[in-house]
Tab-separated table of C-alpha atoms in Angstrom:
chain	number	residue	atom	x	y	z
A	1	MET	CA	38.625	4.421	-34.669
A	2	ASP	CA	37.967	0.762	-35.069
A	3	PHE	CA	36.560	0.327	-38.443
A	4	LYS	CA	36.777	-3.327	-38.352
A	5	LYS	CA	33.826	-3.744	-36.329
A	6	PHE	CA	31.422	-2.071	-39.047
A	7	SER	CA	29.719	-4.421	-41.495
A	8	LYS	CA	31.037	-4.014	-45.288
A	9	LYS	CA	27.834	-2.578	-45.969
A	10	GLU	CA	28.054	-0.123	-43.197
A	11	LEU	CA	31.944	1.130	-44.552
A	12	MET	CA	30.277	1.394	-47.832
A	13	GLN	CA	27.749	3.697	-46.719
A	14	ILE	CA	30.133	5.620	-44.714
A	15	LEU	CA	32.589	6.225	-47.375
A	16	ASP	CA	29.814	7.062	-49.628
A	17	ILE	CA	28.660	10.006	-47.252
A	18	ILE	CA	31.978	11.255	-46.678
A	19	GLN	CA	32.600	11.437	-50.743
A	20	TYR	CA	29.231	13.008	-50.789
A	21	THR	CA	30.067	15.700	-48.350
A	22	LEU	CA	33.129	16.804	-50.323
A	23	ALA	CA	31.024	17.396	-53.457
A	24	CYS	CA	27.990	18.930	-51.603
A	25	LYS	CA	27.451	22.660	-53.115
A	26	ASP	CA	23.692	23.245	-52.006
A	27	GLU	CA	20.687	22.221	-49.787
A	28	PHE	CA	19.737	19.604	-51.939
A	29	ASP	CA	23.012	17.997	-51.587
A	30	LEU	CA	22.840	18.269	-48.006
A	31	LYS	CA	19.592	16.973	-47.592
A	32	LEU	CA	20.574	13.875	-49.519
A	33	ILE	CA	23.163	13.585	-47.185
A	34	LEU	CA	21.185	13.786	-44.058
A	35	GLU	CA	18.861	11.219	-45.695
A	36	LEU	CA	21.734	8.771	-46.240
A	37	THR	CA	23.039	9.384	-42.634
A	38	LYS	CA	19.710	8.750	-41.200
A	39	THR	CA	19.379	5.482	-42.980
A	40	LEU	CA	22.823	4.370	-41.935
A	41	VAL	CA	22.216	4.900	-38.149
A	42	CYS	CA	18.762	3.560	-38.664
A	43	ALA	CA	16.913	6.834	-37.216
A	44	ASP	CA	13.172	7.811	-38.414
A	45	LEU	CA	14.165	11.789	-38.226
A	46	SER	CA	16.989	13.954	-39.546
A	47	ILE	CA	17.849	17.716	-39.072
A	48	SER	CA	20.859	19.910	-39.177
A	49	ALA	CA	21.605	23.168	-37.926
A	50	ILE	CA	24.423	25.843	-37.750
A	51	ALA	CA	24.846	28.712	-35.186
A	52	LYS	CA	27.252	31.246	-33.649
A	53	GLY	CA	28.047	30.515	-30.115
A	54	GLY	CA	30.213	29.263	-27.384
A	55	LYS	CA	30.447	27.670	-24.008
A	56	GLU	CA	27.231	29.227	-22.905
A	57	GLY	CA	25.297	27.766	-26.123
A	58	VAL	CA	23.747	29.599	-28.942
A	59	SER	CA	24.612	33.152	-29.425
A	60	SER	CA	21.571	35.561	-28.112
A	61	SER	CA	22.283	37.755	-31.174
A	62	CYS	CA	21.929	35.165	-33.925
A	63	ALA	CA	19.481	32.360	-34.350
A	64	PRO	CA	20.734	29.037	-35.575
A	65	LYS	CA	20.312	28.434	-39.374
A	66	ILE	CA	18.140	25.096	-39.590
A	67	LEU	CA	18.289	22.749	-42.872
A	68	ASN	CA	15.636	20.502	-42.085
A	69	GLY	CA	15.517	16.609	-43.217
A	70	ASN	CA	12.256	15.614	-41.872
A	71	TYR	CA	11.891	16.842	-38.368
A	72	PRO	CA	7.785	17.734	-38.321
A	73	ASP	CA	7.338	21.517	-39.628
A	74	GLU	CA	5.200	22.050	-36.439
A	75	TRP	CA	7.893	21.092	-34.210
A	76	LEU	CA	10.504	23.672	-36.074
A	77	LYS	CA	7.954	26.425	-35.717
A	78	ILE	CA	7.520	25.946	-31.949
A	79	TYR	CA	11.203	25.464	-31.660
A	80	GLY	CA	11.817	28.873	-33.564
A	81	ASN	CA	9.252	30.644	-31.855
A	82	GLU	CA	10.008	29.640	-28.264
A	83	LYS	CA	13.777	29.654	-29.138
A	84	LEU	CA	13.932	26.178	-27.847
A	85	TYR	CA	17.648	26.298	-28.888
A	86	PHE	CA	18.710	27.999	-25.735
A	87	VAL	CA	17.058	25.197	-23.525
A	88	ASP	CA	17.912	22.055	-25.983
A	89	PRO	CA	20.475	20.169	-24.021
A	90	THR	CA	22.135	18.489	-27.081
A	91	ILE	CA	22.824	22.366	-28.385
A	92	TRP	CA	24.711	23.325	-24.909
A	93	HIS	CA	26.411	19.890	-25.092
A	94	ASN	CA	27.642	20.315	-28.790
A	95	PHE	CA	29.467	23.854	-27.995
A	96	GLN	CA	31.022	22.342	-24.809
A	97	HIS	CA	31.783	18.829	-26.133
A	98	PRO	CA	31.738	18.803	-30.085
A	99	GLY	CA	31.578	15.347	-31.298
A	100	ALA	CA	28.824	12.589	-30.906
A	101	GLN	CA	26.302	12.353	-28.341
A	102	LEU	CA	23.496	9.776	-27.656
A	103	TRP	CA	20.420	11.979	-26.446
A	104	ASP	CA	19.949	9.922	-23.533
A	105	GLU	CA	23.491	10.363	-22.117
A	106	THR	CA	23.181	14.086	-22.713
A	107	TYR	CA	19.869	14.260	-21.136
A	108	GLY	CA	20.905	12.479	-17.949
A	109	LEU	CA	24.148	15.038	-17.977
A	110	TYR	CA	22.008	18.114	-17.655
A	111	GLY	CA	18.844	16.563	-16.013
A	112	GLY	CA	17.425	18.970	-13.726
A	113	LYS	CA	18.401	22.088	-16.253
A	114	VAL	CA	16.219	20.822	-18.992
A	115	PRO	CA	12.763	22.324	-18.989
A	116	GLN	CA	9.903	19.912	-18.462
A	117	ARG	CA	8.063	21.766	-21.485
A	118	PHE	CA	11.049	21.085	-23.850
A	119	ILE	CA	11.100	17.238	-22.828
A	120	SER	CA	7.280	16.882	-23.225
A	121	LEU	CA	7.209	18.748	-26.624
A	122	SER	CA	9.881	16.759	-27.887
A	123	SER	CA	8.207	13.524	-27.017
A	124	ASP	CA	4.959	14.846	-28.547
A	125	PHE	CA	6.736	15.103	-31.702
A	126	GLY	CA	8.459	11.481	-31.541
A	127	LEU	CA	11.988	12.732	-30.686
A	128	CYS	CA	12.295	10.695	-27.667
A	129	HIS	CA	15.726	9.119	-28.617
A	130	GLY	CA	18.619	9.906	-30.833
A	131	VAL	CA	21.986	10.484	-31.755
A	132	SER	CA	23.639	13.726	-32.929
A	133	GLY	CA	27.061	14.716	-34.384
A	134	GLY	CA	28.518	18.145	-34.254
A	135	TYR	CA	31.485	20.118	-34.742
A	136	TYR	CA	32.743	23.461	-33.207
A	137	ASN	CA	35.005	25.850	-34.864
A	138	SER	CA	36.485	28.060	-32.027
A	139	LYS	CA	38.249	30.416	-34.533
A	140	SER	CA	34.958	31.346	-36.114
A	141	GLY	CA	32.755	30.690	-32.949
A	142	THR	CA	30.300	28.476	-35.243
A	143	GLY	CA	29.039	25.359	-34.508
A	144	THR	CA	27.023	22.747	-36.474
A	145	ILE	CA	24.630	19.828	-35.341
A	146	PHE	CA	23.481	16.916	-37.029
A	147	GLY	CA	20.354	15.255	-35.103
A	148	PHE	CA	18.926	11.735	-35.953
A	149	GLY	CA	15.908	10.884	-33.792
A	150	ALA	CA	12.975	8.284	-33.352
A	151	LYS	CA	10.272	7.764	-30.822
A	152	ARG	CA	11.503	4.369	-30.025
A	153	LYS	CA	14.822	3.603	-27.980
A	154	TRP	CA	17.239	2.654	-30.878
A	155	CYS	CA	20.706	3.785	-30.846
A	156	ASP	CA	23.688	3.111	-28.804
A	157	GLN	CA	27.358	3.541	-28.636
A	158	TYR	CA	27.633	1.931	-32.501
A	159	HIS	CA	25.612	4.897	-33.767
A	160	LYS	CA	27.682	7.137	-31.736
A	161	ASP	CA	30.688	5.783	-33.274
A	162	ILE	CA	29.322	6.364	-36.566
A	163	MET	CA	28.299	9.919	-35.916
A	164	SER	CA	32.070	10.556	-34.625
A	165	ILE	CA	33.469	9.581	-37.765
A	166	LEU	CA	30.937	11.229	-40.089
A	167	ALA	CA	30.321	14.481	-38.013
A	168	PRO	CA	33.590	16.471	-39.183
A	169	HIS	CA	32.847	15.813	-42.774
A	170	LEU	CA	28.981	16.786	-42.310
A	171	HIS	CA	30.260	20.210	-40.691
A	172	GLN	CA	32.530	20.928	-43.903
A	173	ALA	CA	29.527	20.169	-46.012
A	174	LEU	CA	27.244	22.528	-43.974
A	175	ALA	CA	29.667	25.182	-43.449
A	176	ARG	CA	30.402	25.550	-47.385
A	177	ILE	CA	26.725	25.784	-48.178
A	178	SER	CA	25.603	27.959	-44.967
A	179	SER	CA	25.396	31.162	-46.828
A	180	LEU	CA	22.792	29.428	-49.012
A	181	VAL	CA	20.662	28.010	-46.041
A	182	GLU	CA	17.656	30.167	-45.254
A	183	SER	CA	17.576	31.540	-41.534
A	184	PRO	CA	14.215	30.779	-39.802
A	185	LEU	CA	14.219	34.307	-38.855
A	186	SER	CA	13.757	35.396	-42.414
A	187	LYS	CA	10.678	33.660	-42.695
A	188	SER	CA	9.019	35.643	-39.715
A	189	ILE	CA	10.185	39.136	-40.863
A	190	SER	CA	7.596	40.124	-43.396
A	191	LYS	CA	8.427	41.995	-46.695
A	192	ARG	CA	7.210	45.337	-45.120
A	193	GLU	CA	9.231	44.946	-42.125
A	194	LYS	CA	12.319	44.341	-43.987
A	195	GLU	CA	11.553	47.505	-45.783
A	196	VAL	CA	11.686	49.504	-42.629
A	197	LEU	CA	14.795	48.022	-41.394
A	198	TYR	CA	16.199	48.981	-44.813
A	199	TRP	CA	15.460	52.399	-44.313
A	200	ILE	CA	16.478	52.442	-40.560
A	201	ARG	CA	19.992	51.175	-41.683
A	202	GLU	CA	20.169	53.976	-44.042
A	203	GLY	CA	19.722	56.441	-41.359
A	204	LYS	CA	15.846	57.928	-41.774
A	205	THR	CA	13.558	58.507	-38.830
A	206	ASN	CA	10.230	56.918	-38.326
A	207	TRP	CA	8.798	59.916	-39.968
A	208	GLU	CA	11.176	59.877	-42.975
A	209	ILE	CA	10.139	56.051	-43.446
A	210	SER	CA	6.505	56.820	-43.121
A	211	GLN	CA	6.687	59.456	-45.946
A	212	ILE	CA	8.931	56.975	-48.017
A	213	LEU	CA	6.737	54.171	-47.735
A	214	LYS	CA	3.498	56.233	-47.689
A	215	ILE	CA	2.210	54.833	-44.232
A	216	SER	CA	1.467	56.752	-41.090
A	217	GLU	CA	4.275	57.219	-38.500
A	218	CYS	CA	2.113	55.280	-36.181
A	219	THR	CA	2.219	52.162	-38.310
A	220	VAL	CA	6.150	52.336	-38.876
A	221	LYS	CA	6.375	52.276	-35.286
A	222	PHE	CA	4.234	49.293	-35.054
A	223	HIS	CA	6.493	47.739	-37.425
A	224	VAL	CA	9.791	48.617	-35.407
A	225	GLN	CA	8.109	47.166	-32.351
A	226	ASN	CA	7.254	44.095	-34.122
A	227	ILE	CA	10.810	43.848	-35.397
A	228	GLU	CA	12.508	44.314	-32.183
A	229	ASN	CA	10.336	41.715	-30.722
A	230	LYS	CA	10.795	39.003	-33.618
A	231	LEU	CA	14.668	39.644	-33.583
A	232	ASN	CA	15.166	39.963	-29.701
A	233	ALA	CA	16.486	43.210	-30.015
A	234	VAL	CA	16.762	46.184	-27.588
A	235	ASN	CA	16.340	48.834	-29.881
A	236	LYS	CA	15.902	49.416	-33.671
A	237	HIS	CA	19.743	49.904	-34.235
A	238	HIS	CA	20.216	46.695	-32.470
A	239	ALA	CA	17.632	45.180	-34.800
A	240	VAL	CA	19.475	46.370	-37.923
A	241	ALA	CA	22.631	44.837	-36.567
A	242	ILE	CA	21.040	41.445	-35.964
A	243	ALA	CA	19.470	41.520	-39.431
A	244	LEU	CA	22.784	42.251	-41.091
A	245	GLU	CA	24.307	39.418	-39.196
A	246	ASN	CA	21.276	37.189	-40.228
A	247	GLU	CA	21.561	38.473	-43.605
A	248	LEU	CA	17.990	39.391	-43.572
A	249	ILE	CA	18.682	42.543	-45.562
A	250	ASN	CA	21.620	43.497	-47.830
B	1	MET	CA	31.674	3.926	-55.639
B	2	SER	CA	32.545	2.166	-52.789
B	3	LYS	CA	30.962	-1.227	-53.906
B	4	ASP	CA	34.177	-1.739	-56.006
B	5	PHE	CA	36.158	-2.356	-52.915
B	6	CYS	CA	36.649	-5.413	-50.744
B	7	LYS	CA	36.011	-4.688	-47.104
B	8	ASN	CA	39.860	-4.623	-45.963
B	9	GLU	CA	40.200	-1.804	-48.527
B	10	LEU	CA	37.368	0.044	-47.242
B	11	ILE	CA	38.647	-0.211	-43.864
B	12	THR	CA	42.058	1.152	-44.963
B	13	ILE	CA	40.686	3.695	-46.905
B	14	LEU	CA	38.650	5.122	-44.098
B	15	GLU	CA	41.568	4.684	-41.790
B	16	ILE	CA	43.637	7.052	-44.157
B	17	ILE	CA	40.765	9.710	-44.597
B	18	GLU	CA	40.505	9.778	-40.631
B	19	SER	CA	44.069	9.982	-40.159
B	20	ALA	CA	44.486	12.683	-43.039
B	21	ARG	CA	41.656	14.449	-41.287
B	22	ILE	CA	43.661	15.096	-38.011
B	23	CYS	CA	47.127	15.108	-39.361
B	24	GLY	CA	48.856	18.309	-38.987
B	25	THR	CA	52.468	17.464	-39.758
B	26	GLU	CA	54.846	16.459	-42.542
B	27	ALA	CA	55.900	13.615	-41.091
B	28	CYS	CA	52.214	12.495	-40.489
B	29	LEU	CA	51.546	13.244	-43.986
B	30	GLN	CA	54.551	11.196	-45.099
B	31	GLN	CA	53.227	7.995	-43.230
B	32	LEU	CA	49.964	8.589	-44.794
B	33	ILE	CA	51.169	8.570	-48.656
B	34	ILE	CA	53.134	5.511	-47.632
B	35	GLN	CA	50.098	3.730	-46.289
B	36	ALA	CA	48.147	4.721	-49.499
B	37	LYS	CA	51.208	3.179	-51.578
B	38	GLU	CA	50.476	-0.028	-50.089
B	39	LEU	CA	46.800	0.257	-50.961
B	40	LEU	CA	47.888	1.144	-54.507
B	41	ASN	CA	50.358	-1.698	-54.957
B	42	ALA	CA	53.006	0.801	-55.843
B	43	ASP	CA	56.790	0.956	-54.909
B	44	TYR	CA	57.392	4.539	-54.108
B	45	CYS	CA	55.310	7.595	-53.112
B	46	ILE	CA	55.681	11.687	-53.277
B	47	CYS	CA	53.517	14.709	-52.765
B	48	GLY	CA	53.971	18.202	-53.396
B	49	LEU	CA	52.352	21.691	-53.609
B	50	GLY	CA	53.063	24.349	-56.261
B	51	LYS	CA	52.116	27.445	-57.833
B	52	THR	CA	51.174	27.269	-61.446
B	53	GLY	CA	51.961	29.708	-64.247
B	54	ALA	CA	51.569	30.395	-67.838
B	55	ASN	CA	53.726	27.693	-68.632
B	56	GLY	CA	52.996	25.335	-65.977
B	57	LEU	CA	54.437	24.936	-62.463
B	58	SER	CA	56.168	28.007	-61.838
B	59	GLU	CA	57.343	27.511	-58.126
B	60	VAL	CA	57.569	24.506	-55.919
B	61	LEU	CA	56.145	25.243	-52.515
B	62	MET	CA	56.266	21.990	-50.777
B	63	ILE	CA	57.375	18.539	-50.924
B	64	ALA	CA	56.549	15.590	-48.681
B	65	ASN	CA	58.560	12.688	-49.714
B	66	GLY	CA	57.268	9.204	-48.835
B	67	ASP	CA	59.935	7.292	-50.319
B	68	TYR	CA	61.175	8.411	-53.712
B	69	PRO	CA	64.849	7.828	-54.063
B	70	ALA	CA	66.556	10.909	-52.629
B	71	GLU	CA	69.312	10.816	-55.461
B	72	TRP	CA	66.441	11.258	-58.047
B	73	LEU	CA	65.037	14.125	-55.745
B	74	ASN	CA	68.362	15.921	-55.631
B	75	LEU	CA	68.597	15.553	-59.356
B	76	TYR	CA	64.787	17.045	-59.856
B	77	LYS	CA	65.624	19.740	-57.569
B	78	THR	CA	68.918	20.694	-59.104
B	79	GLU	CA	67.908	20.566	-62.427
B	80	GLU	CA	64.487	22.293	-61.875
B	81	LEU	CA	62.794	18.932	-63.584
B	82	HIS	CA	59.523	20.227	-62.348
B	83	LYS	CA	59.461	22.527	-65.663
B	84	VAL	CA	60.035	19.581	-68.055
B	85	ASP	CA	58.212	16.698	-65.991
B	86	PRO	CA	55.200	15.648	-68.270
B	87	ILE	CA	53.292	14.421	-65.177
B	88	VAL	CA	53.462	17.762	-63.834
B	89	LYS	CA	52.802	19.763	-67.096
B	90	HIS	CA	49.979	17.399	-67.728
B	91	HIS	CA	48.204	18.095	-64.397
B	92	CYS	CA	48.806	21.991	-64.691
B	93	GLN	CA	47.241	22.030	-68.320
B	94	PHE	CA	44.241	20.004	-67.884
B	95	SER	CA	43.583	20.072	-64.021
B	96	SER	CA	42.752	16.739	-64.147
B	97	MET	CA	41.899	14.665	-60.950
B	98	THR	CA	43.913	11.459	-61.176
B	99	GLN	CA	45.827	10.202	-64.184
B	100	PHE	CA	47.557	6.933	-65.169
B	101	TRP	CA	51.450	8.058	-66.247
B	102	SER	CA	51.067	6.143	-69.478
B	103	ASP	CA	48.122	8.184	-70.374
B	104	SER	CA	49.884	11.438	-69.475
B	105	PHE	CA	52.928	10.689	-71.481
B	106	ARG	CA	51.134	9.873	-74.599
B	107	SER	CA	50.794	13.780	-75.113
B	108	TYR	CA	54.523	14.678	-74.776
B	109	ALA	CA	56.840	12.815	-77.195
B	110	ASP	CA	59.382	15.255	-77.458
B	111	GLU	CA	63.081	14.951	-76.865
B	112	ILE	CA	63.187	16.571	-73.586
B	113	SER	CA	60.244	14.539	-71.988
B	114	LYS	CA	61.843	11.250	-73.443
B	115	LYS	CA	65.162	12.084	-71.623
B	116	PHE	CA	63.174	12.630	-68.604
B	117	LEU	CA	61.113	9.518	-68.566
B	118	ASN	CA	64.404	7.661	-69.027
B	119	ASP	CA	66.133	9.161	-66.254
B	120	ALA	CA	63.487	8.633	-63.931
B	121	SER	CA	62.878	4.768	-65.362
B	122	ASP	CA	66.774	4.545	-63.893
B	123	PHE	CA	65.664	5.341	-60.410
B	124	GLY	CA	62.298	2.698	-60.738
B	125	LEU	CA	60.008	5.506	-61.754
B	126	ARG	CA	58.670	3.997	-64.706
B	127	TYR	CA	54.905	3.556	-64.392
B	128	GLY	CA	52.493	5.495	-61.874
B	129	ILE	CA	49.219	7.218	-61.075
B	130	THR	CA	49.364	10.522	-59.916
B	131	GLY	CA	46.174	12.491	-58.229
B	132	GLY	CA	46.030	16.274	-58.399
B	133	VAL	CA	43.944	19.244	-57.108
B	134	TYR	CA	44.056	22.429	-58.942
B	135	VAL	CA	42.649	25.551	-57.013
B	136	PRO	CA	41.621	28.097	-59.547
B	137	GLU	CA	41.531	30.761	-56.781
B	138	THR	CA	45.049	30.611	-55.644
B	139	LYS	CA	46.399	28.944	-59.050
B	140	ASN	CA	48.058	26.519	-56.698
B	141	ILE	CA	48.037	22.605	-57.389
B	142	SER	CA	48.797	19.620	-55.170
B	143	LEU	CA	50.059	16.444	-56.565
B	144	PHE	CA	50.115	12.757	-55.065
B	145	SER	CA	52.389	10.410	-57.010
B	146	PHE	CA	52.749	6.533	-56.727
B	147	ALA	CA	55.391	4.801	-59.033
B	148	SER	CA	56.561	1.423	-59.701
B	149	ASN	CA	59.145	-0.389	-62.043
B	150	HIS	CA	56.238	-2.578	-63.017
B	151	ASN	CA	52.876	-1.700	-64.482
B	152	ARG	CA	50.595	-2.818	-62.045
B	153	PHE	CA	48.200	0.134	-61.900
B	154	SER	CA	44.744	-0.571	-62.679
B	155	VAL	CA	41.164	1.184	-62.938
B	156	HIS	CA	40.825	-0.180	-59.413
B	157	HIS	CA	43.701	1.743	-58.376
B	158	LYS	CA	42.529	5.053	-59.713
B	159	LYS	CA	39.549	4.908	-57.998
B	160	ILE	CA	41.139	4.715	-54.657
B	161	ALA	CA	43.651	7.344	-55.754
B	162	ASP	CA	40.460	9.524	-57.087
B	163	ILE	CA	38.801	8.951	-53.277
B	164	LEU	CA	42.230	9.721	-51.415
B	165	THR	CA	43.613	12.738	-53.434
B	166	LEU	CA	40.829	15.132	-52.047
B	167	HIS	CA	41.384	14.268	-48.501
B	168	PHE	CA	45.341	14.482	-48.851
B	169	HIS	CA	44.672	17.890	-50.584
B	170	LYS	CA	43.100	19.360	-47.587
B	171	THR	CA	45.876	17.857	-45.354
B	172	LEU	CA	48.817	19.167	-47.459
B	173	VAL	CA	47.174	22.734	-47.829
B	174	GLN	CA	46.698	22.699	-44.136
B	175	ILE	CA	50.033	21.744	-43.261
B	176	TYR	CA	51.703	24.318	-45.640
B	177	GLU	CA	49.401	27.070	-44.033
B	178	SER	CA	50.483	26.475	-40.512
B	179	LYS	CA	54.139	26.288	-41.560
B	180	ASN	CA	53.879	29.353	-43.429
B	181	MET	CA	51.121	31.305	-41.640
B	182	THR	CA	49.349	32.043	-44.709
B	183	GLU	CA	45.925	30.913	-46.006
B	184	LEU	CA	45.637	28.883	-49.401
B	185	SER	CA	41.892	27.939	-49.184
B	186	PRO	CA	38.760	29.324	-48.412
B	187	GLN	CA	38.308	29.477	-44.873
B	188	TYR	CA	35.233	27.550	-43.967
B	189	LEU	CA	33.616	27.677	-40.746
């Protein structure tokens, strides 16, 4: 990397961000780092995520954990509910070619594979152009990605180079605090559903759970069905496995 | 933090950090600390990893010498001078990040320490700055020393050493782990 092409101010910002990543110990710290990086690359919006996956993209059994900078909440809700991480080309690309990417280039690479709905929604929320940096640890099968976007066409190779420099350091910071980052799944599993999951894990039948929780067996079955749908599980035991992996239950 | 540095220093610091990130061999680490030595206006440099015990450094796990005199290193090794080295003792005791040798020496005025300092001075290792990182979980410590026969080290150099020490530490630990097929640090994702 040719650092000489950056201004002194940019070099200072890059160094400061790297040092902040070393000291990052919680979500608050990482959000500050996201904000500093967003300012450096002149974006409007920022986000970070960590997920299990591989060459095929995000693992189907484990939704990404997201630590949001200032992406619109409405977008995140849709992104999670419709599992858009399975069709997001920047996510695919990150697992296959970790590092920095310009969204325009990535979209060009995956062209026809990207659903029109994803493209339209992104545009509706001002996520038309951007740059991402990411890292993938093949030993653990875990990837991180940091996205910086805007409605206007603003980024180029220069910003991609900045992300190349910062991505490995950002990855270390997010990986360090990842256990503290709340999965978007946990918000959608209700307290009662978590209770039902817990008793399933304890080996209780639906009838036994109904007695413990003092609800009808029919209601338990209803909760189980909801849980399976939310976690994309094939049966209740699969749901327990997913919940444990995502730390939704202890 | 970074506003104290001129553009050339920033470039060199970032180049060193980037190289440290991808450095996987002892030879590469040696080159890195030599590059840092130039930035710190030092004449000699060395780094090492050790295990701490009740009385300071109990075991030297690895040394990557930049350009400390070989004769001094032989003496250091044969007489196990890590047990009396005031800089090593100071860092093991206080787990401090970066220290000027002159500050550390104030705490060690006994005859053994004085003899050590005199012997080191004979090899041009009179003044210096050492950065260290102590890992409580493993009780290991890494030290990165930059020395000279002249007192050229200032607060400015300490700031540079503060920045580079943590990056060098990660590199040193990774090299040691890969050489010895062990894990010394939390395995982050």
